[in-house]
Coordinates of N, CA and C in Angstrom, one line a residue:
Chain A
M1 N 90.5 35.2 -83.1 CA 91.0 33.8 -83.2 C 91.2 33.2 -81.8
D2 N 90.8 31.9 -81.7 CA 91.0 31.2 -80.5 C 92.5 31.2 -80.1
P3 N 92.8 31.4 -78.7 CA 94.2 31.6 -78.3 C 95.0 30.3 -78.7
D4 N 94.5 29.1 -78.5 CA 95.2 27.9 -78.9 C 95.6 27.9 -80.3
A5 N 94.6 28.3 -81.2 CA 94.8 28.3 -82.6 C 95.8 29.4 -83.0
L6 N 95.8 30.5 -82.3 CA 96.7 31.6 -82.5 C 98.1 31.1 -82.2
A7 N 98.3 30.5 -81.0 CA 99.6 30.0 -80.6 C 100.1 29.0 -81.6
K8 N 99.3 28.1 -82.0 CA 99.8 27.1 -83.0 C 100.2 27.8 -84.3
A9 N 99.4 28.8 -84.7 CA 99.8 29.5 -86.0 C 101.1 30.2 -85.8
F10 N 101.3 30.8 -84.6 CA 102.6 31.5 -84.4 C 103.7 30.5 -84.4
V11 N 103.6 29.4 -83.8 CA 104.6 28.4 -83.7 C 105.0 27.8 -85.1
E12 N 103.9 27.6 -85.9 CA 104.2 27.1 -87.2 C 105.0 28.1 -88.0
H13 N 104.6 29.4 -87.9 CA 105.3 30.5 -88.6 C 106.7 30.6 -88.1
Y14 N 106.9 30.6 -86.8 CA 108.2 30.8 -86.2 C 109.2 29.8 -86.7
Y15 N 108.8 28.5 -86.5 CA 109.8 27.4 -86.8 C 109.9 27.2 -88.3
S16 N 108.9 27.5 -89.1 CA 109.1 27.3 -90.6 C 110.1 28.5 -91.0
T17 N 109.9 29.6 -90.5 CA 110.9 30.7 -90.8 C 112.3 30.4 -90.3
F18 N 112.4 29.9 -89.1 CA 113.7 29.5 -88.6 C 114.3 28.5 -89.5
D19 N 113.6 27.5 -89.9 CA 114.1 26.4 -90.7 C 114.5 26.8 -92.1
T20 N 113.9 27.9 -92.7 CA 114.1 28.2 -94.0 C 114.9 29.5 -94.2
N21 N 114.7 30.5 -93.3 CA 115.3 31.8 -93.4 C 115.4 32.5 -92.1
R22 N 116.5 32.2 -91.3 CA 116.5 32.7 -90.0 C 116.6 34.3 -90.0
N23 N 117.1 34.9 -91.0 CA 117.1 36.4 -91.0 C 115.6 36.9 -91.0
G24 N 114.7 36.1 -91.5 CA 113.3 36.6 -91.5 C 112.7 36.7 -90.1
L25 N 113.4 36.1 -89.1 CA 112.9 36.2 -87.7 C 113.0 37.6 -87.1
A26 N 113.8 38.4 -87.8 CA 114.0 39.8 -87.2 C 112.7 40.5 -87.0
N27 N 111.8 40.3 -87.9 CA 110.5 40.9 -87.8 C 109.7 40.6 -86.6
L28 N 110.0 39.4 -86.0 CA 109.3 38.9 -84.8 C 109.8 39.5 -83.5
Y29 N 111.0 40.1 -83.5 CA 111.5 40.7 -82.3 C 111.6 42.2 -82.4
Q30 N 111.7 42.8 -81.2 CA 111.9 44.3 -81.1 C 113.2 44.6 -80.3
E31 N 113.4 45.9 -80.1 CA 114.6 46.2 -79.3 C 114.6 45.8 -77.9
G32 N 113.4 45.7 -77.3 CA 113.3 45.3 -75.9 C 113.3 43.7 -75.8
S33 N 113.3 43.0 -76.9 CA 113.1 41.6 -76.8 C 114.3 40.9 -76.2
M34 N 114.1 39.8 -75.5 CA 115.2 39.1 -74.8 C 115.1 37.6 -75.3
L35 N 116.3 37.1 -75.6 CA 116.5 35.6 -75.8 C 117.5 35.1 -74.8
T36 N 117.1 34.0 -74.2 CA 118.1 33.2 -73.4 C 118.3 31.9 -74.2
F37 N 119.4 31.7 -74.8 CA 119.7 30.6 -75.6 C 120.7 29.7 -74.9
E38 N 120.3 28.5 -74.4 CA 121.2 27.6 -73.7 C 121.9 28.4 -72.6
G39 N 121.2 29.3 -71.9 CA 121.7 30.1 -70.8 C 122.4 31.4 -71.2
Q40 N 122.7 31.6 -72.4 CA 123.3 32.9 -72.9 C 122.2 33.9 -73.1
K41 N 122.3 35.1 -72.5 CA 121.3 36.1 -72.5 C 121.7 37.1 -73.6
I42 N 120.7 37.4 -74.5 CA 120.9 38.3 -75.6 C 119.7 39.2 -75.7
Q43 N 119.9 40.5 -75.9 CA 118.8 41.5 -76.0 C 118.8 42.2 -77.3
G44 N 117.6 42.5 -77.9 CA 117.4 43.3 -79.1 C 117.3 42.4 -80.3
A45 N 116.5 42.9 -81.2 CA 116.2 42.0 -82.4 C 117.5 41.8 -83.2
S46 N 118.4 42.8 -83.4 CA 119.6 42.6 -84.2 C 120.5 41.6 -83.6
N47 N 120.7 41.7 -82.2 CA 121.6 40.7 -81.6 C 121.0 39.3 -81.5
I48 N 119.7 39.2 -81.4 CA 119.1 37.9 -81.3 C 119.2 37.2 -82.7
V49 N 119.0 37.9 -83.8 CA 119.1 37.3 -85.1 C 120.5 37.0 -85.4
A50 N 121.4 37.9 -85.0 CA 122.9 37.6 -85.2 C 123.2 36.3 -84.5
K51 N 122.7 36.1 -83.3 CA 123.0 34.8 -82.5 C 122.4 33.6 -83.3
L52 N 121.1 33.7 -83.7 CA 120.5 32.6 -84.4 C 121.1 32.3 -85.7
T53 N 121.6 33.3 -86.4 CA 122.2 33.0 -87.7 C 123.6 32.5 -87.6
S54 N 124.2 32.7 -86.4 CA 125.6 32.3 -86.2 C 125.7 30.8 -85.6
L55 N 124.6 30.2 -85.4 CA 124.6 28.8 -84.9 C 125.4 27.9 -85.8
P56 N 126.1 26.9 -85.2 CA 127.0 26.1 -86.1 C 126.4 25.1 -86.9
F57 N 125.2 25.4 -87.5 CA 124.6 24.5 -88.5 C 123.9 25.4 -89.6
Q58 N 123.9 24.9 -90.8 CA 123.2 25.7 -91.8 C 121.8 25.3 -92.0
Q59 N 121.5 24.0 -91.9 CA 120.1 23.5 -92.1 C 119.6 22.8 -90.9
C60 N 118.4 23.0 -90.6 CA 117.8 22.3 -89.5 C 116.3 22.2 -89.7
H61 N 115.7 21.2 -89.0 CA 114.2 21.1 -89.1 C 113.7 20.9 -87.7
H62 N 112.7 21.8 -87.3 CA 112.0 21.6 -86.0 C 110.7 20.8 -86.2
S63 N 110.5 19.7 -85.5 CA 109.2 19.1 -85.5 C 108.6 19.3 -84.1
I64 N 107.4 19.7 -84.0 CA 106.8 20.1 -82.8 C 105.9 19.0 -82.2
S65 N 106.2 18.7 -80.9 CA 105.4 17.7 -80.2 C 104.2 18.3 -79.5
T66 N 104.4 19.3 -78.7 CA 103.3 19.9 -77.9 C 103.4 21.5 -78.0
V67 N 102.3 22.1 -77.9 CA 102.1 23.5 -77.8 C 101.1 23.8 -76.7
D68 N 101.5 24.6 -75.7 CA 100.6 25.0 -74.6 C 100.6 26.5 -74.6
C69 N 99.4 27.1 -74.3 CA 99.4 28.5 -74.2 C 98.5 29.0 -73.1
Q70 N 98.8 30.1 -72.5 CA 98.0 30.8 -71.5 C 98.1 32.3 -71.6
P71 N 97.1 33.0 -71.3 CA 97.2 34.5 -71.3 C 98.1 34.9 -70.1
S72 N 99.0 35.9 -70.5 CA 100.1 36.2 -69.5 C 99.7 37.3 -68.6
G73 N 98.5 37.9 -68.8 CA 98.0 39.0 -67.9 C 98.7 40.3 -68.2
V74 N 99.5 40.4 -69.3 CA 100.2 41.6 -69.7 C 99.6 42.1 -71.0
N75 N 98.8 43.1 -71.0 CA 98.3 43.7 -72.2 C 97.9 42.7 -73.3
A76 N 97.1 41.7 -72.9 CA 96.6 40.7 -73.8 C 97.8 39.8 -74.4
G77 N 98.9 39.8 -73.6 CA 100.0 39.0 -74.0 C 99.7 37.5 -73.8
M78 N 100.5 36.7 -74.4 CA 100.3 35.2 -74.4 C 101.6 34.5 -74.1
L79 N 101.5 33.5 -73.3 CA 102.7 32.6 -73.0 C 102.5 31.4 -73.8
V80 N 103.5 31.0 -74.6 CA 103.5 29.8 -75.4 C 104.7 28.9 -75.0
F81 N 104.4 27.7 -74.8 CA 105.4 26.7 -74.3 C 105.4 25.6 -75.3
V82 N 106.6 25.3 -75.9 CA 106.7 24.4 -77.0 C 107.7 23.3 -76.6
S83 N 107.4 22.1 -77.0 CA 108.4 21.0 -76.9 C 108.4 20.3 -78.2
G84 N 109.6 19.8 -78.6 CA 109.7 19.1 -79.9 C 111.1 18.6 -80.1
N85 N 111.3 18.3 -81.4 CA 112.6 17.7 -81.8 C 113.3 18.5 -82.8
L86 N 114.6 18.7 -82.7 CA 115.3 19.5 -83.7 C 116.3 18.5 -84.4
Q87 N 116.1 18.5 -85.8 CA 116.9 17.6 -86.6 C 117.9 18.5 -87.3
L88 N 119.2 18.2 -87.1 CA 120.2 19.0 -87.8 C 120.6 18.2 -89.1
A89 N 120.9 18.9 -90.2 CA 121.3 18.2 -91.4 C 122.5 17.4 -91.2
G90 N 122.5 16.1 -91.7 CA 123.6 15.3 -91.5 C 123.7 14.5 -90.2
E91 N 122.8 14.8 -89.3 CA 122.8 14.1 -88.0 C 121.8 13.0 -88.0
Q92 N 122.1 11.9 -87.4 CA 121.2 10.8 -87.4 C 120.1 11.0 -86.4
H93 N 120.4 11.4 -85.2 CA 119.5 11.5 -84.1 C 119.0 12.9 -83.9
T94 N 117.7 13.1 -83.6 CA 117.2 14.4 -83.3 C 117.6 14.8 -81.9
L95 N 117.6 16.1 -81.6 CA 117.7 16.7 -80.3 C 116.4 17.1 -79.8
K96 N 116.1 16.8 -78.5 CA 114.8 17.3 -77.9 C 115.1 18.7 -77.4
F97 N 114.0 19.5 -77.6 CA 114.1 20.9 -77.1 C 112.8 21.3 -76.4
S98 N 112.9 22.3 -75.5 CA 111.8 23.0 -75.0 C 112.0 24.5 -75.2
Q99 N 111.0 25.3 -75.5 CA 111.1 26.7 -75.7 C 109.9 27.4 -75.2
M100 N 110.0 28.6 -74.6 CA 108.9 29.4 -74.2 C 109.0 30.8 -74.9
F101 N 107.9 31.3 -75.3 CA 107.7 32.6 -75.9 C 106.7 33.4 -75.1
H102 N 107.0 34.7 -74.9 CA 106.0 35.6 -74.3 C 105.7 36.6 -75.5
L103 N 104.5 36.4 -76.0 CA 104.0 37.2 -77.2 C 103.2 38.4 -76.7
I104 N 103.6 39.6 -77.3 CA 102.9 40.8 -77.0 C 102.2 41.3 -78.2
P105 N 100.9 41.7 -78.1 CA 100.3 42.3 -79.3 C 100.9 43.6 -79.8
T106 N 101.0 43.8 -81.1 CA 101.4 45.0 -81.7 C 100.2 45.9 -82.1
P107 N 100.5 47.2 -82.2 CA 99.4 48.0 -82.7 C 98.8 47.6 -84.0
Q108 N 99.6 47.0 -84.8 CA 99.1 46.5 -86.2 C 98.3 45.3 -86.1
G109 N 98.0 44.7 -84.9 CA 97.2 43.6 -84.8 C 97.9 42.2 -84.9
S110 N 99.2 42.3 -84.9 CA 100.0 41.0 -84.9 C 100.6 40.8 -83.5
Y111 N 101.7 40.0 -83.4 CA 102.4 39.8 -82.1 C 103.9 39.9 -82.4
Y112 N 104.6 40.3 -81.3 CA 106.0 40.2 -81.4 C 106.5 39.4 -80.1
V113 N 107.7 38.9 -80.2 CA 108.3 38.1 -79.1 C 109.0 39.0 -78.2
L114 N 108.5 39.2 -76.9 CA 109.2 39.9 -75.9 C 110.2 39.0 -75.2
N115 N 109.8 37.8 -74.8 CA 110.6 36.9 -74.1 C 110.7 35.6 -74.8
D116 N 111.9 35.1 -74.9 CA 112.2 33.8 -75.6 C 113.3 33.1 -74.8
I117 N 112.9 31.8 -74.4 CA 113.9 31.0 -73.6 C 113.9 29.7 -74.3
F118 N 115.1 29.2 -74.6 CA 115.3 28.0 -75.4 C 116.3 27.1 -74.6
R119 N 116.0 25.8 -74.4 CA 116.9 24.8 -73.9 C 116.8 23.5 -74.6
L120 N 117.9 22.9 -74.9 CA 117.9 21.5 -75.4 C 117.6 20.6 -74.1
N121 N 117.0 19.5 -74.3 CA 116.7 18.6 -73.2 C 117.6 17.4 -73.5
Y122 N 118.8 17.4 -72.8 CA 119.8 16.4 -73.1 C 119.3 15.0 -72.5
A123 N 119.5 14.0 -73.3 CA 119.1 12.6 -72.8 C 120.1 12.1 -71.8
Chain B
M1 N 117.5 41.7 -54.4 CA 118.1 40.4 -54.8 C 118.2 40.3 -56.3
D2 N 119.3 39.8 -56.8 CA 119.6 39.6 -58.2 C 118.5 38.7 -58.8
P3 N 117.9 39.0 -60.0 CA 116.8 38.2 -60.5 C 117.1 36.7 -60.7
D4 N 118.4 36.4 -61.1 CA 118.7 35.0 -61.3 C 118.7 34.3 -59.9
A5 N 119.2 35.0 -58.9 CA 119.2 34.4 -57.6 C 117.8 34.2 -57.0
L6 N 117.0 35.2 -57.3 CA 115.6 35.1 -56.9 C 114.9 34.0 -57.6
A7 N 115.1 33.8 -58.9 CA 114.5 32.7 -59.6 C 114.9 31.4 -59.0
K8 N 116.2 31.2 -58.7 CA 116.7 30.0 -58.2 C 116.1 29.7 -56.8
A9 N 116.0 30.8 -56.0 CA 115.4 30.6 -54.6 C 114.0 30.2 -54.8
F10 N 113.2 30.8 -55.7 CA 111.8 30.4 -55.9 C 111.8 28.9 -56.3
V11 N 112.6 28.5 -57.2 CA 112.6 27.1 -57.8 C 112.9 26.1 -56.7
E12 N 113.9 26.4 -55.8 CA 114.2 25.5 -54.7 C 113.1 25.4 -53.8
H13 N 112.4 26.5 -53.5 CA 111.3 26.5 -52.6 C 110.1 25.7 -53.2
Y14 N 109.8 26.0 -54.4 CA 108.7 25.4 -55.1 C 108.8 23.8 -55.1
Y15 N 110.0 23.4 -55.5 CA 110.1 21.9 -55.7 C 110.4 21.2 -54.4
S16 N 111.0 21.9 -53.4 CA 111.1 21.2 -52.1 C 109.7 21.1 -51.5
T17 N 108.9 22.1 -51.6 CA 107.5 22.0 -51.1 C 106.7 21.0 -51.9
F18 N 106.9 20.9 -53.2 CA 106.2 19.9 -54.0 C 106.6 18.5 -53.5
D19 N 107.9 18.3 -53.3 CA 108.4 17.0 -52.9 C 108.1 16.6 -51.5
T20 N 107.7 17.5 -50.6 CA 107.5 17.2 -49.2 C 106.0 17.4 -48.8
N21 N 105.3 18.4 -49.3 CA 104.0 18.6 -48.9 C 103.3 19.5 -50.0
R22 N 102.7 18.8 -50.9 CA 102.0 19.5 -52.1 C 100.9 20.4 -51.6
N23 N 100.2 20.1 -50.5 CA 99.2 21.0 -50.1 C 99.7 22.5 -49.9
N24 N 100.9 22.6 -49.4 CA 101.4 23.9 -49.1 C 101.7 24.7 -50.3
L25 N 101.6 24.1 -51.5 CA 101.8 24.9 -52.7 C 100.6 25.9 -52.9
A26 N 99.5 25.7 -52.2 CA 98.3 26.6 -52.3 C 98.7 28.0 -52.1
N27 N 99.7 28.2 -51.1 CA 100.1 29.6 -50.8 C 100.8 30.3 -52.0
L28 N 101.2 29.5 -53.0 CA 102.0 30.1 -54.1 C 101.1 30.5 -55.3
Y29 N 99.8 30.1 -55.2 CA 98.9 30.4 -56.3 C 97.7 31.3 -55.8
Q30 N 97.0 31.9 -56.7 CA 95.9 32.7 -56.4 C 94.7 32.3 -57.3
E31 N 93.5 33.0 -57.1 CA 92.4 32.6 -57.8 C 92.5 32.7 -59.3
G32 N 93.3 33.7 -59.8 CA 93.5 33.9 -61.2 C 94.6 33.0 -61.8
S33 N 95.3 32.2 -61.0 CA 96.4 31.4 -61.5 C 96.0 30.3 -62.4
M34 N 96.8 30.0 -63.3 CA 96.5 29.0 -64.3 C 97.7 27.9 -64.4
L35 N 97.3 26.7 -64.4 CA 98.2 25.6 -64.6 C 97.8 24.8 -65.8
S36 N 98.8 24.6 -66.7 CA 98.6 23.6 -67.8 C 99.5 22.4 -67.4
F37 N 98.9 21.3 -67.1 CA 99.6 20.1 -66.7 C 99.5 19.0 -67.8
E38 N 100.5 18.8 -68.5 CA 100.4 17.8 -69.6 C 99.2 18.2 -70.5
G39 N 99.0 19.4 -70.8 CA 98.0 19.9 -71.7 C 96.6 20.1 -71.0
Q40 N 96.4 19.6 -69.8 CA 95.2 19.9 -69.1 C 95.2 21.2 -68.4
K41 N 94.2 22.0 -68.7 CA 94.1 23.4 -68.2 C 93.3 23.5 -66.9
I42 N 93.9 24.1 -65.9 CA 93.3 24.2 -64.6 C 93.4 25.6 -64.1
Q43 N 92.4 26.2 -63.5 CA 92.5 27.5 -63.0 C 92.1 27.6 -61.5
G44 N 92.8 28.5 -60.8 CA 92.5 28.8 -59.4 C 93.4 27.9 -58.5
S45 N 93.7 28.5 -57.4 CA 94.6 27.9 -56.4 C 94.1 26.5 -55.9
H46 N 92.8 26.5 -55.6 CA 92.2 25.3 -55.0 C 92.2 24.2 -56.0
N47 N 91.8 24.5 -57.3 CA 91.8 23.4 -58.3 C 93.2 23.0 -58.7
I48 N 94.2 23.9 -58.7 CA 95.5 23.5 -59.0 C 96.1 22.6 -58.0
V49 N 95.9 22.9 -56.7 CA 96.4 22.0 -55.7 C 95.7 20.7 -55.7
A50 N 94.4 20.7 -55.9 CA 93.6 19.4 -56.0 C 94.3 18.6 -57.1
K51 N 94.6 19.2 -58.3 CA 95.2 18.4 -59.3 C 96.6 17.8 -58.9
L52 N 97.4 18.7 -58.3 CA 98.8 18.3 -57.9 C 98.7 17.2 -56.9
T53 N 97.8 17.3 -55.9 CA 97.7 16.3 -54.9 C 97.0 15.0 -55.3
S54 N 96.4 15.0 -56.5 CA 95.7 13.8 -57.0 C 96.6 13.1 -58.0
L55 N 97.8 13.5 -58.2 CA 98.7 12.8 -59.2 C 98.9 11.4 -58.6
P56 N 99.1 10.4 -59.6 CA 99.1 9.0 -59.2 C 100.5 8.5 -58.5
F57 N 101.1 9.4 -57.7 CA 102.2 8.9 -57.0 C 102.3 9.7 -55.7
Q58 N 102.7 9.0 -54.6 CA 102.8 9.7 -53.3 C 104.1 10.4 -53.1
Q59 N 105.2 9.8 -53.5 CA 106.5 10.4 -53.3 C 107.2 10.7 -54.6
C60 N 107.9 11.8 -54.6 CA 108.7 12.1 -55.8 C 109.8 13.0 -55.4
Q61 N 110.8 13.1 -56.3 CA 111.9 14.0 -56.0 C 112.3 14.7 -57.3
H62 N 112.2 16.1 -57.3 CA 112.7 16.8 -58.5 C 114.1 17.2 -58.4
S63 N 114.9 16.9 -59.4 CA 116.3 17.4 -59.4 C 116.4 18.4 -60.6
I64 N 116.9 19.6 -60.3 CA 116.9 20.6 -61.3 C 118.2 20.7 -62.1
T65 N 118.1 20.7 -63.4 CA 119.2 20.8 -64.3 C 119.5 22.2 -64.7
T66 N 118.5 23.0 -65.1 CA 118.7 24.4 -65.6 C 117.6 25.3 -65.1
V67 N 118.0 26.5 -64.7 CA 117.0 27.5 -64.4 C 117.4 28.8 -65.2
D68 N 116.4 29.3 -66.0 CA 116.6 30.5 -66.8 C 115.5 31.5 -66.4
S69 N 115.9 32.8 -66.3 CA 114.8 33.8 -65.9 C 115.0 35.0 -66.8
Q70 N 113.9 35.7 -67.0 CA 113.8 37.0 -67.7 C 112.7 37.8 -67.1
P71 N 112.9 39.1 -67.1 CA 111.8 40.0 -66.7 C 110.7 39.9 -67.7
S72 N 109.4 39.9 -67.3 CA 108.3 39.7 -68.2 C 107.7 41.0 -68.7
G73 N 108.3 42.1 -68.3 CA 107.9 43.3 -68.9 C 106.9 44.1 -68.1
V74 N 106.5 43.6 -67.0 CA 105.6 44.4 -66.2 C 105.8 44.3 -64.7
N75 N 106.0 45.4 -64.0 CA 106.0 45.5 -62.6 C 106.9 44.5 -61.9
A76 N 108.1 44.3 -62.4 CA 109.1 43.4 -61.8 C 108.6 41.9 -61.8
A77 N 107.6 41.6 -62.7 CA 107.3 40.2 -62.8 C 108.4 39.5 -63.6
M78 N 108.4 38.1 -63.4 CA 109.5 37.4 -63.9 C 109.0 36.1 -64.5
L79 N 109.7 35.7 -65.6 CA 109.5 34.4 -66.3 C 110.6 33.5 -65.9
V80 N 110.3 32.3 -65.4 CA 111.3 31.3 -65.0 C 111.0 30.0 -65.8
F81 N 112.1 29.5 -66.4 CA 112.0 28.3 -67.2 C 113.0 27.3 -66.7
V82 N 112.4 26.1 -66.3 CA 113.2 25.1 -65.6 C 113.2 23.8 -66.4
S83 N 114.4 23.2 -66.3 CA 114.4 21.8 -66.8 C 115.0 20.9 -65.8
G84 N 114.6 19.7 -65.8 CA 115.2 18.8 -64.7 C 114.7 17.4 -64.9
N85 N 114.9 16.6 -63.8 CA 114.5 15.2 -63.8 C 113.5 15.0 -62.6
L86 N 112.5 14.2 -62.8 CA 111.5 13.8 -61.8 C 111.7 12.4 -61.5
Q87 N 112.1 12.1 -60.3 CA 112.2 10.7 -59.8 C 111.0 10.3 -59.0
L88 N 110.3 9.3 -59.5 CA 109.1 8.8 -58.7 C 109.6 7.6 -57.8
A89 N 109.0 7.6 -56.6 CA 109.4 6.5 -55.7 C 109.1 5.1 -56.3
G90 N 110.1 4.2 -56.3 CA 110.0 2.9 -56.8 C 110.3 2.8 -58.3
E91 N 110.5 3.9 -59.0 CA 110.8 3.8 -60.4 C 112.3 3.9 -60.6
Q92 N 112.8 3.1 -61.5 CA 114.3 3.1 -61.7 C 114.8 4.3 -62.4
H93 N 114.0 4.7 -63.5 CA 114.5 5.8 -64.3 C 113.8 7.1 -64.0
A94 N 114.5 8.2 -64.0 CA 113.9 9.5 -63.8 C 113.2 9.9 -65.1
L95 N 112.2 10.8 -65.0 CA 111.5 11.4 -66.1 C 112.0 12.8 -66.3
K96 N 112.3 13.1 -67.6 CA 112.8 14.5 -67.8 C 111.5 15.4 -67.9
F97 N 111.6 16.6 -67.4 CA 110.5 17.5 -67.5 C 111.1 18.9 -67.8
S98 N 110.2 19.8 -68.4 CA 110.4 21.2 -68.5 C 109.2 21.9 -67.9
Q99 N 109.4 23.1 -67.3 CA 108.3 23.8 -66.7 C 108.6 25.3 -66.8
M100 N 107.5 26.1 -67.0 CA 107.7 27.5 -66.9 C 106.7 28.1 -65.9
F101 N 107.2 29.2 -65.2 CA 106.4 29.9 -64.3 C 106.4 31.4 -64.7
H102 N 105.3 32.0 -64.5 CA 105.2 33.5 -64.6 C 104.9 34.0 -63.2
L103 N 105.9 34.7 -62.6 CA 105.8 35.1 -61.2 C 105.5 36.6 -61.1
I104 N 104.5 36.9 -60.3 CA 104.0 38.3 -60.1 C 104.3 38.7 -58.7
P105 N 104.9 39.9 -58.5 CA 105.1 40.3 -57.1 C 103.8 40.6 -56.4
T106 N 103.8 40.2 -55.1 CA 102.7 40.5 -54.2 C 102.9 41.8 -53.4
P107 N 101.9 42.4 -52.9 CA 102.1 43.6 -52.1 C 103.0 43.4 -50.9
Q108 N 103.0 42.1 -50.4 CA 103.8 41.8 -49.2 C 105.2 41.6 -49.6
G109 N 105.7 41.8 -50.8 CA 107.1 41.7 -51.1 C 107.5 40.3 -51.6
S110 N 106.6 39.4 -51.7 CA 106.9 38.0 -52.2 C 106.4 37.9 -53.7
Y111 N 106.3 36.6 -54.1 CA 105.8 36.4 -55.5 C 104.7 35.3 -55.4
Y112 N 103.8 35.4 -56.4 CA 102.9 34.3 -56.6 C 103.0 33.8 -58.1
V113 N 102.5 32.6 -58.3 CA 102.5 32.0 -59.7 C 101.2 32.4 -60.4
L114 N 101.3 33.2 -61.4 CA 100.1 33.4 -62.2 C 100.0 32.4 -63.3
N115 N 101.1 32.0 -64.0 CA 101.1 31.1 -65.1 C 102.1 29.9 -64.8
D116 N 101.6 28.7 -65.0 CA 102.5 27.5 -64.7 C 102.1 26.5 -65.8
I117 N 103.2 26.1 -66.6 CA 103.0 25.2 -67.7 C 104.0 24.1 -67.5
F118 N 103.6 22.8 -67.4 CA 104.4 21.7 -67.2 C 104.3 20.7 -68.3
R119 N 105.4 20.1 -68.7 CA 105.4 19.0 -69.7 C 106.6 18.1 -69.4
L120 N 106.2 16.8 -69.4 CA 107.3 15.8 -69.4 C 108.0 15.8 -70.8
N121 N 109.3 15.5 -70.8 CA 110.0 15.4 -72.1 C 110.3 14.0 -72.4
Y122 N 109.4 13.3 -73.1 CA 109.5 11.9 -73.3 C 110.7 11.6 -74.1
A123 N 111.4 10.5 -73.7 CA 112.6 10.1 -74.4 C 112.3 9.3 -75.6

């Protein structure tokens, strides 16, 4: 699969899972995975999903504006850089966000997230 | 040096060089380096600096809002994720931007940029 198409497919999968069932994201992280969420550093799939499921909103919707990808030079890994809007249920205005993922291939032919950094872009 | 301090030092160096003499950024890239600039893909130090020096403004000032860093999983390499404001000379309003760098250690004990992805965050 073309890297840009693969990155877009991952992004669609990640955010649709986030928006419908955050617990389902556990499959995308491993014990060595790292999330920096608004500056807070979290390591390991269990801790990352605990963080994401403890966010102070039940429903949200990500709409993606841009997806950029480059090979990371690490074992056929891929860097994916996303920008978009996050709509929280009951809120009138969306929040702008940027996020980067470092995806590493798994022996099963899929990818997991080794590095994940998320920031809201405050207006 | 602490990784967060190292990332901040790199970021200060990169943007002060960008804001004063973009040609000197050539030292921070190598032939295998990749820049995605607003979706345009450019490879190699020479081509990257040609792109950055051909941008349609002579003077600019980056002010940095956030710097996040994580180890990228190989040989002390580092992922750096930056958000900030870009002020162009003569423009009243700053532009919001996000950028990520994948920094690889050099044998000389410094770092070079292997991956660089830049996006403006349109309001």
